[in-house]
């Protein structure tokens, strides 16, 4: 049972335009969400996160929006650059316990066309 | 800067071999994790550890075991490698109580 879903396996965007990557979750106990970016043959790197007490978090070109009632989050990249081409994973966590396990989505491959 | 290193970037093994994947982190993190990444399946947790000599099963532990004898080192063991264990293996670590995990570069394992 996939608790974190990224329904778009791939997305293609023109350089300079907005990229919107979506993520849905089913477990209402999730209260912290993260986005990771992964280039081929490299490990994922942390991009941005959001706590469930917020509905928006911004860091430079990257903004994450959280809609708790819809159990939906999205990552906006504005403006998109060719170097943003990578696989993006969303992940969710529920606080409590020392380990803070993350549940990852299946990823969305973003291609930014020059 | 947190650094997580993995012993090999690419590994080719034969069916039935015992395989050791090593992971070392240099930031004194309590938590360490092993994932595998497969196309269309995302990252799936195999095992994790929250302290030396402590381990917990993740979502897909079958066919794997782990060892954590020192805080900085977390090993993944494939007791008898099979072709369906061909995958990208990723190690990660995190500080106790924090959600952000730091990943190593991954090991691409091929089992023939």
Tab-separated table of C-alpha atoms in Angstrom:
chain	number	residue	atom	x	y	z
A	1	UNK	CA	0.000	0.000	0.000
A	2	UNK	CA	1.691	3.152	-1.249
A	3	UNK	CA	1.316	5.768	1.458
A	4	UNK	CA	3.124	8.455	-0.536
A	5	UNK	CA	2.267	8.752	-4.219
A	6	UNK	CA	3.775	10.683	-7.058
A	7	UNK	CA	1.413	9.998	-9.908
A	8	UNK	CA	3.458	11.680	-12.627
A	9	UNK	CA	6.505	9.583	-13.518
A	10	UNK	CA	7.878	12.379	-15.676
A	11	UNK	CA	7.492	16.068	-16.444
A	12	UNK	CA	8.990	18.203	-19.206
A	13	UNK	CA	9.240	21.981	-18.855
A	14	UNK	CA	10.852	24.781	-20.829
A	15	UNK	CA	13.729	26.657	-19.269
A	16	UNK	CA	12.496	29.754	-17.435
A	17	UNK	CA	8.990	28.402	-16.896
A	18	UNK	CA	7.502	27.015	-13.699
A	19	UNK	CA	7.856	23.340	-12.787
A	20	UNK	CA	5.186	21.911	-10.509
A	21	UNK	CA	5.747	18.492	-9.002
A	22	UNK	CA	2.928	16.868	-7.080
A	23	UNK	CA	2.717	14.399	-4.236
A	24	UNK	CA	-0.257	12.832	-2.432
A	25	UNK	CA	-0.281	10.946	0.824
A	26	UNK	CA	-2.802	8.779	2.591
A	27	UNK	CA	-1.630	8.656	6.197
A	28	UNK	CA	-3.042	11.536	8.244
A	29	UNK	CA	-0.382	10.924	10.904
A	30	UNK	CA	2.325	12.292	8.617
A	31	UNK	CA	3.381	15.673	9.927
A	32	UNK	CA	6.632	16.479	8.188
A	33	UNK	CA	7.369	16.395	4.483
A	34	UNK	CA	10.574	16.634	2.504
A	35	UNK	CA	11.639	16.890	-1.115
A	36	UNK	CA	14.824	15.279	-2.354
A	37	UNK	CA	16.534	15.677	-5.699
A	38	UNK	CA	18.521	12.873	-7.291
A	39	UNK	CA	20.892	12.941	-10.223
A	40	UNK	CA	21.810	9.669	-11.962
A	41	UNK	CA	24.554	7.695	-10.193
A	42	UNK	CA	24.372	9.974	-7.135
A	43	UNK	CA	22.571	9.763	-3.817
A	44	UNK	CA	19.496	11.918	-3.164
A	45	UNK	CA	20.149	15.368	-1.752
A	46	UNK	CA	17.779	17.239	0.507
A	47	UNK	CA	16.024	20.156	-1.163
A	48	UNK	CA	13.313	21.608	1.037
A	49	UNK	CA	10.912	20.555	3.764
A	50	UNK	CA	7.691	21.626	5.440
A	51	UNK	CA	6.070	20.922	8.755
A	52	UNK	CA	2.353	20.234	8.936
A	53	UNK	CA	1.836	23.391	10.984
A	54	UNK	CA	2.667	25.420	7.869
A	55	UNK	CA	1.111	25.538	4.432
A	56	UNK	CA	4.030	27.060	2.564
A	57	UNK	CA	7.799	27.111	2.771
A	58	UNK	CA	10.065	28.957	0.388
A	59	UNK	CA	13.782	28.716	-0.310
A	60	UNK	CA	15.026	30.688	-3.266
A	61	UNK	CA	13.556	29.267	-6.460
A	62	UNK	CA	11.893	26.402	-4.568
A	63	UNK	CA	8.550	26.582	-2.784
A	64	UNK	CA	6.662	23.733	-1.192
A	65	UNK	CA	2.925	23.984	-0.606
A	66	UNK	CA	1.004	21.731	1.754
A	67	UNK	CA	-2.751	21.189	1.637
A	68	UNK	CA	-3.540	19.033	4.659
A	69	UNK	CA	-7.229	18.671	3.974
A	70	UNK	CA	-6.460	17.265	0.523
A	71	UNK	CA	-3.391	15.358	1.772
A	72	UNK	CA	-1.453	16.924	-1.064
A	73	UNK	CA	1.839	18.723	-1.390
A	74	UNK	CA	3.545	20.287	-4.342
A	75	UNK	CA	6.981	21.600	-5.182
A	76	UNK	CA	7.225	24.696	-7.372
A	77	UNK	CA	10.467	25.593	-9.116
A	78	UNK	CA	10.567	29.079	-10.592
A	79	UNK	CA	12.285	29.740	-12.906
A	80	UNK	CA	13.255	26.254	-14.018
A	81	UNK	CA	16.844	25.736	-15.162
A	82	UNK	CA	18.433	22.891	-17.151
A	83	UNK	CA	20.446	21.955	-14.044
A	84	UNK	CA	17.161	21.188	-12.286
A	85	UNK	CA	16.742	18.134	-14.519
A	86	UNK	CA	16.723	15.229	-12.069
A	87	UNK	CA	14.414	12.801	-10.300
A	88	UNK	CA	12.482	14.400	-7.457
A	89	UNK	CA	11.248	12.342	-4.529
A	90	UNK	CA	8.799	13.498	-1.919
A	91	UNK	CA	8.987	11.889	1.498
A	92	UNK	CA	6.871	11.941	4.619
A	93	UNK	CA	7.526	11.325	8.280
A	94	UNK	CA	5.533	11.092	11.449
A	95	UNK	CA	7.209	12.441	14.564
A	96	UNK	CA	7.764	10.261	17.499
A	97	UNK	CA	10.580	7.877	18.180
A	98	UNK	CA	14.227	8.398	17.604
A	99	UNK	CA	14.514	7.124	14.101
A	100	UNK	CA	12.182	9.419	12.147
A	101	UNK	CA	11.687	6.985	9.317
A	102	UNK	CA	10.844	8.472	5.956
A	103	UNK	CA	8.338	7.058	3.498
A	104	UNK	CA	9.301	7.944	-0.058
A	105	UNK	CA	7.215	8.354	-3.167
A	106	UNK	CA	8.154	6.731	-6.461
A	107	UNK	CA	9.736	9.849	-7.901
A	108	UNK	CA	9.119	12.225	-10.811
A	109	UNK	CA	11.713	12.712	-13.520
A	110	UNK	CA	11.902	16.403	-14.394
A	111	UNK	CA	13.417	17.394	-17.722
A	112	UNK	CA	14.029	21.103	-18.239
A	113	UNK	CA	14.470	21.852	-21.916
A	114	UNK	CA	16.847	24.696	-22.872
B	1	UNK	CA	29.398	19.028	5.896
B	2	UNK	CA	27.873	15.632	6.495
B	3	UNK	CA	29.604	12.948	4.575
B	4	UNK	CA	28.214	9.488	3.962
B	5	UNK	CA	30.446	7.149	2.025
B	6	UNK	CA	29.748	3.741	0.569
B	7	UNK	CA	32.457	1.187	-0.055
B	8	UNK	CA	31.787	0.599	-3.744
B	9	UNK	CA	30.061	2.549	-6.504
B	10	UNK	CA	29.617	-0.507	-8.727
B	11	UNK	CA	29.634	-4.170	-7.798
B	12	UNK	CA	29.062	-7.327	-9.827
B	13	UNK	CA	28.431	-10.582	-7.994
B	14	UNK	CA	27.254	-14.069	-8.852
B	15	UNK	CA	24.085	-15.761	-7.650
B	16	UNK	CA	24.604	-17.397	-4.273
B	17	UNK	CA	27.553	-15.245	-3.228
B	18	UNK	CA	27.579	-13.477	0.126
B	19	UNK	CA	27.757	-9.724	-0.440
B	20	UNK	CA	28.794	-7.004	1.987
B	21	UNK	CA	27.913	-3.356	1.413
B	22	UNK	CA	29.595	-0.926	3.761
B	23	UNK	CA	28.474	2.547	4.766
B	24	UNK	CA	30.345	5.069	6.903
B	25	UNK	CA	29.178	8.475	8.135
B	26	UNK	CA	31.377	11.072	9.769
B	27	UNK	CA	28.852	13.234	11.628
B	28	UNK	CA	28.199	11.139	14.707
B	29	UNK	CA	24.606	10.445	13.634
B	30	UNK	CA	22.640	7.982	15.704
B	31	UNK	CA	20.347	6.786	12.922
B	32	UNK	CA	21.442	4.906	9.829
B	33	UNK	CA	19.354	3.451	7.041
B	34	UNK	CA	19.656	1.146	4.042
B	35	UNK	CA	17.372	1.603	1.040
B	36	UNK	CA	17.140	0.129	-2.403
B	37	UNK	CA	15.993	2.148	-5.371
B	38	UNK	CA	14.268	0.486	-8.305
B	39	UNK	CA	12.570	2.107	-11.318
B	40	UNK	CA	8.932	2.851	-10.625
B	41	UNK	CA	9.228	1.799	-6.983
B	42	UNK	CA	11.084	4.734	-5.455
B	43	UNK	CA	13.209	4.243	-2.366
B	44	UNK	CA	12.248	1.322	-0.175
B	45	UNK	CA	13.610	0.877	3.332
B	46	UNK	CA	15.411	-2.405	3.962
B	47	UNK	CA	16.739	-1.974	7.498
B	48	UNK	CA	17.563	0.831	9.868
B	49	UNK	CA	19.490	1.261	13.074
B	50	UNK	CA	19.082	3.836	15.810
B	51	UNK	CA	22.075	2.860	17.897
B	52	UNK	CA	25.085	0.617	17.941
B	53	UNK	CA	24.078	-3.044	17.830
B	54	UNK	CA	20.415	-2.044	17.403
B	55	UNK	CA	18.521	-2.783	14.213
B	56	UNK	CA	14.967	-2.706	12.970
B	57	UNK	CA	13.411	-4.229	9.881
B	58	UNK	CA	12.162	-1.879	7.240
B	59	UNK	CA	9.615	-2.625	4.556
B	60	UNK	CA	11.591	-5.205	2.544
B	61	UNK	CA	14.080	-7.001	4.859
B	62	UNK	CA	13.783	-10.454	3.292
B	63	UNK	CA	17.093	-11.746	1.988
B	64	UNK	CA	19.093	-9.097	3.842
B	65	UNK	CA	20.730	-8.651	7.211
B	66	UNK	CA	22.645	-5.767	8.780
B	67	UNK	CA	25.395	-5.137	11.256
B	68	UNK	CA	26.231	-2.062	13.295
B	69	UNK	CA	29.228	-2.663	15.534
B	70	UNK	CA	30.374	0.956	15.572
B	71	UNK	CA	28.315	4.130	15.524
B	72	UNK	CA	29.757	5.382	12.254
B	73	UNK	CA	29.463	2.155	10.267
B	74	UNK	CA	26.399	0.283	9.040
B	75	UNK	CA	26.775	-2.792	6.878
B	76	UNK	CA	24.207	-4.454	4.656
B	77	UNK	CA	24.666	-8.160	4.020
B	78	UNK	CA	23.112	-10.216	1.275
B	79	UNK	CA	23.436	-13.731	2.653
B	80	UNK	CA	22.986	-15.449	-0.713
B	81	UNK	CA	22.682	-12.986	-3.565
B	82	UNK	CA	19.906	-13.498	-6.085
B	83	UNK	CA	19.215	-11.806	-9.407
B	84	UNK	CA	16.196	-9.966	-7.979
B	85	UNK	CA	18.566	-8.157	-5.649
B	86	UNK	CA	20.119	-6.347	-8.580
B	87	UNK	CA	19.471	-2.745	-7.658
B	88	UNK	CA	20.851	0.613	-6.523
B	89	UNK	CA	21.561	0.494	-2.789
B	90	UNK	CA	21.573	3.734	-0.842
B	91	UNK	CA	22.763	4.340	2.688
B	92	UNK	CA	21.613	7.326	4.738
B	93	UNK	CA	22.118	8.754	8.195
B	94	UNK	CA	20.318	11.248	10.400
B	95	UNK	CA	20.606	12.867	13.763
B	96	UNK	CA	18.361	11.587	16.537
B	97	UNK	CA	15.013	13.376	16.408
B	98	UNK	CA	15.599	15.022	13.035
B	99	UNK	CA	13.836	14.086	9.837
B	100	UNK	CA	16.461	15.090	7.305
B	101	UNK	CA	18.495	12.155	6.114
B	102	UNK	CA	21.845	12.471	4.371
B	103	UNK	CA	22.563	9.972	1.647
B	104	UNK	CA	25.671	8.329	0.323
B	105	UNK	CA	26.386	8.116	-3.426
B	106	UNK	CA	24.895	4.647	-3.764
B	107	UNK	CA	26.164	1.249	-4.851
B	108	UNK	CA	24.911	-0.177	-8.126
B	109	UNK	CA	24.839	-3.942	-7.506
B	110	UNK	CA	24.406	-6.392	-10.340
B	111	UNK	CA	23.829	-10.053	-9.512
B	112	UNK	CA	24.457	-12.415	-12.418
